[in-house]
Coordinates of N, CA, C and O in Angstrom, one line a residue:
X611 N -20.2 14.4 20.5 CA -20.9 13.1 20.4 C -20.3 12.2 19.3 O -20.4 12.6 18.1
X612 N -19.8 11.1 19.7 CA -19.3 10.3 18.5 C -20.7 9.6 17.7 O -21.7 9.1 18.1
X613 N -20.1 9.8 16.3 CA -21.3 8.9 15.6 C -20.7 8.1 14.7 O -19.5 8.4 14.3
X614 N -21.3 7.0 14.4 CA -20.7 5.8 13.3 C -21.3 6.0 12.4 O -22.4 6.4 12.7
X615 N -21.0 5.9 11.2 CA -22.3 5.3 10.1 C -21.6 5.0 9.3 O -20.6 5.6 8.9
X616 N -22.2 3.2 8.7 CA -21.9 2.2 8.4 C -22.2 2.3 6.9 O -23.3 2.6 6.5
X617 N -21.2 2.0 5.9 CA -22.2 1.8 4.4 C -21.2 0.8 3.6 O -20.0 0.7 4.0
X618 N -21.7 0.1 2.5 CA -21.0 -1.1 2.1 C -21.8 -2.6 2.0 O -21.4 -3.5 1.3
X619 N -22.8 -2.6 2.7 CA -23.3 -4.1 2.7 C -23.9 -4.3 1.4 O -23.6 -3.5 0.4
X620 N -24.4 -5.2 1.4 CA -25.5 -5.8 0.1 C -25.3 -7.1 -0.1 O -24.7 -7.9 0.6
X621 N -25.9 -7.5 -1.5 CA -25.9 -9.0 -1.4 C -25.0 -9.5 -2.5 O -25.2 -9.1 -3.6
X622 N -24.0 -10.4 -2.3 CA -23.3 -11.4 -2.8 C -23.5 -12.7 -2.7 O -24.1 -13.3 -1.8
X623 N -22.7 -13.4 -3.9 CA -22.7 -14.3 -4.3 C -21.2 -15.1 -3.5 O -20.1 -14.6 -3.4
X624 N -21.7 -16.7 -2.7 CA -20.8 -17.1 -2.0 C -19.2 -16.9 -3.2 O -19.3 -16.9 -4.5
X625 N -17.9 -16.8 -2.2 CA -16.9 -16.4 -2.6 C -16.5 -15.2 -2.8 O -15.3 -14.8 -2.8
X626 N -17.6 -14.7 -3.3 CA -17.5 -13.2 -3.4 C -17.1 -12.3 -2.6 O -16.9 -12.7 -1.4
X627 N -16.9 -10.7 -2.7 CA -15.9 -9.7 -1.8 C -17.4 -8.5 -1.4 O -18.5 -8.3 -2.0
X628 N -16.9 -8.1 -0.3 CA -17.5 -6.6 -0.2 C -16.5 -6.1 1.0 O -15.7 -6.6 1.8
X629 N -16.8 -4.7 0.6 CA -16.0 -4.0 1.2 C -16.5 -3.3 2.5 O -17.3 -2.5 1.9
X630 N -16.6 -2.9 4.2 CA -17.7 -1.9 4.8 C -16.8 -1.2 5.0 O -15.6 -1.5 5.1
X631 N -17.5 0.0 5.2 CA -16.8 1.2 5.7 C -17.5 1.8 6.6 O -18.7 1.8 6.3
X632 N -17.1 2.5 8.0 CA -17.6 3.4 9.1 C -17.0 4.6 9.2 O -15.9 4.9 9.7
X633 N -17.8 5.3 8.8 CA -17.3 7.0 9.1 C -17.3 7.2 10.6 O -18.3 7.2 11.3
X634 N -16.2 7.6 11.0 CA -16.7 7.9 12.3 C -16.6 9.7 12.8 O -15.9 10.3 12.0
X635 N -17.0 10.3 13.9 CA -17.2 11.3 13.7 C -17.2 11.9 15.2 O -17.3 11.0 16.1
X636 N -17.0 13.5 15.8 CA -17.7 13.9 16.8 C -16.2 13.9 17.9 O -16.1 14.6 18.9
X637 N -15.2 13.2 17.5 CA -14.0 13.2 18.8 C -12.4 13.0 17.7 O -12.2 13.3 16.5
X638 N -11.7 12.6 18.5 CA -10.4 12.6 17.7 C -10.1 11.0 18.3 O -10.0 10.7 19.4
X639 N -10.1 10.3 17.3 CA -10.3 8.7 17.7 C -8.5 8.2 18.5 O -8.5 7.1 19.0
X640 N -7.6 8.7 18.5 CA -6.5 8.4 18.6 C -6.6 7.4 19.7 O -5.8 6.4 19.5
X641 N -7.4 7.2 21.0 CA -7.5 6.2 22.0 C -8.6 5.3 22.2 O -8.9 4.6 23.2
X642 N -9.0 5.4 21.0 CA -9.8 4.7 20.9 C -9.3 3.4 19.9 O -8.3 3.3 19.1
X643 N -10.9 2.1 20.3 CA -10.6 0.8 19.8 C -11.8 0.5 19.0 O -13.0 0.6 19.3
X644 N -11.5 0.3 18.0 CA -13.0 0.5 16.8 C -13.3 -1.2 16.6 O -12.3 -1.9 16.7
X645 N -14.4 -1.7 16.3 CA -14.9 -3.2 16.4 C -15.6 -3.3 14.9 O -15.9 -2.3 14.3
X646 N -15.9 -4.5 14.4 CA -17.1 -4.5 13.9 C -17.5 -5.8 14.4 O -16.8 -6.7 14.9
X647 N -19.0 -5.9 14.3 CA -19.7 -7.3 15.0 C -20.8 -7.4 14.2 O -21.0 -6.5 13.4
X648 N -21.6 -8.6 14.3 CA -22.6 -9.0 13.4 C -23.6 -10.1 14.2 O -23.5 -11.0 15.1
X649 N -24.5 -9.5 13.6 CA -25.7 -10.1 14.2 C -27.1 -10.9 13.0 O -27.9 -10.3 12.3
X650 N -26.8 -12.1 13.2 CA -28.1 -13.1 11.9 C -29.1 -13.2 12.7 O -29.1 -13.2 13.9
X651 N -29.8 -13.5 11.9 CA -31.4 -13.8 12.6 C -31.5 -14.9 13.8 O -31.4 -16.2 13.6
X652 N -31.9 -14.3 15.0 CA -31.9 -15.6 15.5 C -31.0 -16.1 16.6 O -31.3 -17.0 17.4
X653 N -29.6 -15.1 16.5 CA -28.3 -15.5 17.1 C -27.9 -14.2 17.8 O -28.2 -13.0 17.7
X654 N -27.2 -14.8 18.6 CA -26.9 -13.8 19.3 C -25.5 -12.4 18.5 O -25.0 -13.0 17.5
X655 N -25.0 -11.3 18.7 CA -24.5 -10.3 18.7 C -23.0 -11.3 18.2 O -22.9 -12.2 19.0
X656 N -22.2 -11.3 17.5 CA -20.7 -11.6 18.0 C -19.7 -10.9 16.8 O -20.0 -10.6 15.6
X657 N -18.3 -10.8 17.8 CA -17.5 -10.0 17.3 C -16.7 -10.9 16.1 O -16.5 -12.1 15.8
X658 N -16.4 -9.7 15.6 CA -15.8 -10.1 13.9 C -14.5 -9.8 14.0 O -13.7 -10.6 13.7
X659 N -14.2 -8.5 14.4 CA -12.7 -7.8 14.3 C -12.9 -6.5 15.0 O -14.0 -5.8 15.1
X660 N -11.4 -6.1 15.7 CA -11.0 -4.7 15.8 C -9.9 -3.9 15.7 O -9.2 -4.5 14.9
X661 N -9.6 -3.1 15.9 CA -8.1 -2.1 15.5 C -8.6 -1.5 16.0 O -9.8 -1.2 16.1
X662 N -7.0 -1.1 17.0 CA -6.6 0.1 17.7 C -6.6 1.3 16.8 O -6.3 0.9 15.6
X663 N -6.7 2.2 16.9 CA -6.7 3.2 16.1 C -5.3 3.8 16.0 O -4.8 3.9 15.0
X664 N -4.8 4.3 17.1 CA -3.8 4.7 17.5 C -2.4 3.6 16.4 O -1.7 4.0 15.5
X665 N -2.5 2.4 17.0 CA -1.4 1.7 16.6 C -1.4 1.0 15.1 O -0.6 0.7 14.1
X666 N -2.7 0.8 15.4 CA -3.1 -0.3 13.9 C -2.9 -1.9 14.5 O -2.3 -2.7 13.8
X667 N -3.4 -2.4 15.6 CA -3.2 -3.1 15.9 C -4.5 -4.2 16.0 O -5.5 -3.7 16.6
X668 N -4.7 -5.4 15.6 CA -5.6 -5.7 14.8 C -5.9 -7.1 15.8 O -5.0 -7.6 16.4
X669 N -7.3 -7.5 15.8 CA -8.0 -9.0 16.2 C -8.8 -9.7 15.6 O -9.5 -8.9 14.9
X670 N -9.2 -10.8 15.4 CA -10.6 -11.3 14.2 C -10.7 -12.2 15.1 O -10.0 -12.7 16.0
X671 N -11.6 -12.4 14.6 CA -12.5 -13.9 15.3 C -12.1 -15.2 14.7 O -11.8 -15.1 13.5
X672 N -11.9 -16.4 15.1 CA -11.3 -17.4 14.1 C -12.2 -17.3 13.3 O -11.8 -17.1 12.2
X673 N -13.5 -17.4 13.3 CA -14.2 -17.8 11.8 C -13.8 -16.9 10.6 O -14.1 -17.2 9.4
X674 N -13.0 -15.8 11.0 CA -13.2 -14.7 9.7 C -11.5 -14.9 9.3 O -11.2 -14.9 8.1
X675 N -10.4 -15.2 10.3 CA -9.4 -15.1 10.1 C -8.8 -15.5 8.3 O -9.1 -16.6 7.8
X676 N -8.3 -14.8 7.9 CA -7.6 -15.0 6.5 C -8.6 -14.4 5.2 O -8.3 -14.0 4.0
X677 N -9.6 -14.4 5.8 CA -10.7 -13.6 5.1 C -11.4 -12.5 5.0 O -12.2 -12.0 4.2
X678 N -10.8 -12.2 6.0 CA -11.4 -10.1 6.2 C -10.6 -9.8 7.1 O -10.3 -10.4 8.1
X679 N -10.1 -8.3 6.3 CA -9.1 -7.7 7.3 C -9.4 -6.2 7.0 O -9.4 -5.6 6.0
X680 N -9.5 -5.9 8.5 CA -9.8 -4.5 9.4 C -8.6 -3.4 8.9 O -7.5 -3.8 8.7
X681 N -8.9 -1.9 8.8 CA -7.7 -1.2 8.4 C -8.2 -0.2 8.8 O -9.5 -0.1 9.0
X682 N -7.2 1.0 8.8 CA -8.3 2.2 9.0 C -7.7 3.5 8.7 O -6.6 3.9 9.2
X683 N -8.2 4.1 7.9 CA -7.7 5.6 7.1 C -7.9 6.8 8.2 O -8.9 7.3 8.5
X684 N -6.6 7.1 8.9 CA -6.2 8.4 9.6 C -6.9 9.8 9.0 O -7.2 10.8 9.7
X685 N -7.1 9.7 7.7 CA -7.4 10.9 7.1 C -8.7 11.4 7.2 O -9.1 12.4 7.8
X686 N -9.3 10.3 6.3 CA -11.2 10.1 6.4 C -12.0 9.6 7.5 O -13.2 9.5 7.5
X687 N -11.2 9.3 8.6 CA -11.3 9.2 10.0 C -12.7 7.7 9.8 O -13.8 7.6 10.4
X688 N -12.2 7.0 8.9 CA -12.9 5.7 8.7 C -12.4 4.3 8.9 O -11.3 3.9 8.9
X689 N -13.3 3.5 9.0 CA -12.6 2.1 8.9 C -13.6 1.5 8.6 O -14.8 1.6 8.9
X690 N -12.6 0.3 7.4 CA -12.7 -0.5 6.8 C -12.9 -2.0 7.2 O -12.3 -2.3 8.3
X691 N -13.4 -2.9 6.7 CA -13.8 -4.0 6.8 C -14.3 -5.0 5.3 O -15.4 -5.4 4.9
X692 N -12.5 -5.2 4.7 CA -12.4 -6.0 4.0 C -13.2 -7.1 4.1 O -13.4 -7.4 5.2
X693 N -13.9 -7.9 3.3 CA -14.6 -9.2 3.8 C -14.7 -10.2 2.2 O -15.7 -10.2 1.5
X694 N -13.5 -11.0 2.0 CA -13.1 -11.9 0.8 C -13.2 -13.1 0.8 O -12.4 -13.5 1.6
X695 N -13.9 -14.1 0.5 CA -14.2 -15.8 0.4 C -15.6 -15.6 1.0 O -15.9 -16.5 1.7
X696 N -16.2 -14.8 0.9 CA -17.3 -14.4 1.5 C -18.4 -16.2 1.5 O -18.4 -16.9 0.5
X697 N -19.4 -16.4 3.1 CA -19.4 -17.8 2.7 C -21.0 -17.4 3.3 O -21.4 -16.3 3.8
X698 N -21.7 -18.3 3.2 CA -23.6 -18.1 3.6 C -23.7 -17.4 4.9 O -24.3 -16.4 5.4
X699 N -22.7 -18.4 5.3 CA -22.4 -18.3 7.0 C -22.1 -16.7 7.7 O -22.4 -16.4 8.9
X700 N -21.4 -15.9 6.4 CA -21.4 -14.8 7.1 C -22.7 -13.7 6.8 O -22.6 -12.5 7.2
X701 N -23.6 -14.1 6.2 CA -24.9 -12.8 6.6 C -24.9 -12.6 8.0 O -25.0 -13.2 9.0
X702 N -25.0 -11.1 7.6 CA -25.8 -10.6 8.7 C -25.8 -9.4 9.1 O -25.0 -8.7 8.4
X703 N -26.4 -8.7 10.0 CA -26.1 -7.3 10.1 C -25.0 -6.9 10.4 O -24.9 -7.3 11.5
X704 N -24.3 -6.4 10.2 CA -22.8 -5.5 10.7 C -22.8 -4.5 11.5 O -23.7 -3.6 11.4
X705 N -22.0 -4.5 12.4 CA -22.2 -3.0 13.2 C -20.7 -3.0 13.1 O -19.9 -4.0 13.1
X706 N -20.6 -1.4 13.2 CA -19.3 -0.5 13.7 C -19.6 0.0 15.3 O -20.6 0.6 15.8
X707 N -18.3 -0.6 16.1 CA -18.3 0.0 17.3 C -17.3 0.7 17.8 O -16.3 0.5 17.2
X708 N -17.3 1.5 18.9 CA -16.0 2.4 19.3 C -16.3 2.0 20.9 O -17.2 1.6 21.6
X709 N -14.6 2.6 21.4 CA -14.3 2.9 23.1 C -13.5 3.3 23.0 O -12.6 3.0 22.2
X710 N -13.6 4.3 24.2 CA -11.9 5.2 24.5 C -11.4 4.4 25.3 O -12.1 4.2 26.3
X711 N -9.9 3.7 25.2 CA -9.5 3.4 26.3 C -8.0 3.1 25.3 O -7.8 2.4 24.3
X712 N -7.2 3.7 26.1 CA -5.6 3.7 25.6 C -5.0 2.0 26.6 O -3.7 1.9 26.4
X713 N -5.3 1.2 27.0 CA -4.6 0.2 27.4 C -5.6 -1.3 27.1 O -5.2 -2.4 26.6
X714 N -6.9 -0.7 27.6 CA -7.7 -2.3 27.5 C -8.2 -2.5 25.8 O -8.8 -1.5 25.3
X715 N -7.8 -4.1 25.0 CA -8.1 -3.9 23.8 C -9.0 -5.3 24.0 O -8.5 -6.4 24.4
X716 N -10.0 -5.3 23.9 CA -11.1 -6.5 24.1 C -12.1 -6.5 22.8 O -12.4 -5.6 22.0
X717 N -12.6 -7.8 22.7 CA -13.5 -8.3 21.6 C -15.1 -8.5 22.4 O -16.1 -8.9 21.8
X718 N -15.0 -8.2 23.6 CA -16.1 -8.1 24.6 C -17.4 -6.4 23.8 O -17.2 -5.2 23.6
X719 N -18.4 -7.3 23.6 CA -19.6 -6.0 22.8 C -20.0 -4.8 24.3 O -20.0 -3.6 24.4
X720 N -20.1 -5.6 25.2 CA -20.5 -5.0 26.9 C -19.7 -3.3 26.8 O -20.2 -2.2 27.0
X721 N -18.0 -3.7 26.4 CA -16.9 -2.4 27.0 C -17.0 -1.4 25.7 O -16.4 -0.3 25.7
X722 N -18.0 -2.0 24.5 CA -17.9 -1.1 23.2 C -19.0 0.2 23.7 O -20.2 -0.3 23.7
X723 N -19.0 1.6 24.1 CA -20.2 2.5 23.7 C -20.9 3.4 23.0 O -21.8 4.2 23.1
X724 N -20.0 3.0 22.0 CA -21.2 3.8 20.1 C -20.8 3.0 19.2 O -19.7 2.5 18.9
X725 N -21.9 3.1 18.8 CA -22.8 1.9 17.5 C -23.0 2.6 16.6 O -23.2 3.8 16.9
X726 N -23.1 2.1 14.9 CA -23.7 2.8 14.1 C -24.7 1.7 14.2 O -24.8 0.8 15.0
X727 N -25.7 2.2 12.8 CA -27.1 1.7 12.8 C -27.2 0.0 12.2 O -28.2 -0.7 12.5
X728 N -26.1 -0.5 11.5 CA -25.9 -1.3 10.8 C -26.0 -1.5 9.8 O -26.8 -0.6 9.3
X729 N -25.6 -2.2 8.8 CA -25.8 -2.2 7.5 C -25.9 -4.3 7.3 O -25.4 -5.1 8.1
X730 N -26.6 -4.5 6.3 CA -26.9 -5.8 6.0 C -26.4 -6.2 4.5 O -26.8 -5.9 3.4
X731 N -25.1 -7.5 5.3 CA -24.1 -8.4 4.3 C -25.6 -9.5 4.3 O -26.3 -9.8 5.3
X732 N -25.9 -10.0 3.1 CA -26.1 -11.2 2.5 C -25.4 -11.9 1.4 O -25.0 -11.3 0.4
X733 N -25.3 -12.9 1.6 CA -24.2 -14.0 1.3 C -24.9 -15.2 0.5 O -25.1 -16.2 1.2
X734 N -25.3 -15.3 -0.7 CA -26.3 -16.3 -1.3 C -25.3 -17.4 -1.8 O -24.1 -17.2 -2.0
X735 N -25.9 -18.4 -1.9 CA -25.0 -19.9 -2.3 C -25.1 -20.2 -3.6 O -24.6 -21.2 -4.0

């Protein structure tokens, strides 16, 4: 059974950095496509970033582009989610997501099926 669990959030000061991290667990991630997405009060679910596991091949959403970048440690079977110029705009809950699938690489939440619990970025002005 794969499990995520998310740790890293808290609250910063606009411009400021945090770092998340998802342990992930339960399979051997090699075909799999790992996500993070985020959810504020009020708004609907939307994707942030993902990496192939396998290749290291990487997507962001424009709002985040140049400012957080996704990476992922083979060893500690984790991934990362740099997040630098940090702006109000980005609170919110975080989630880590996974899917096995060696060809389809999508920013679509529907084709992701394990979640960790989330962790909560706040972003003060």
């Amino acid at each position: 059974q794969v499990q995520l669990v998310e740790s890293g959030g808290g609250l910063v000061q606009a411009g400021g950095s945090l770092r998340l991290s998802c342990a992930a667990s339960g399979r051997t991630f090699s075909n799999y496509v790992m996500g993070w997405f985020r959810q504020a009060p009020g708004k609907e679910r939307e994707f942030v970033a993902a990496i192939r596991w396998s290749t290291g091949y990487t997507a962001y959403a424009d709002s985040v582009k140049g400012r957080f970048t996704i990476s992922r440690d083979n060893v500690k079977n984790t991934v990362h989610l740099q997040m630098n110029s940090l702006k109000p705009e980005d609170t919110a809950v975080y989630y880590c997501a996974a899917y096995r699938d060696a060809v389809r690489f999508t920013s679509s939440s529907r084709y992701y099926d394990y979640w960790g619990q989330g962790t909560q970025v706040t972003v003060s002005s």
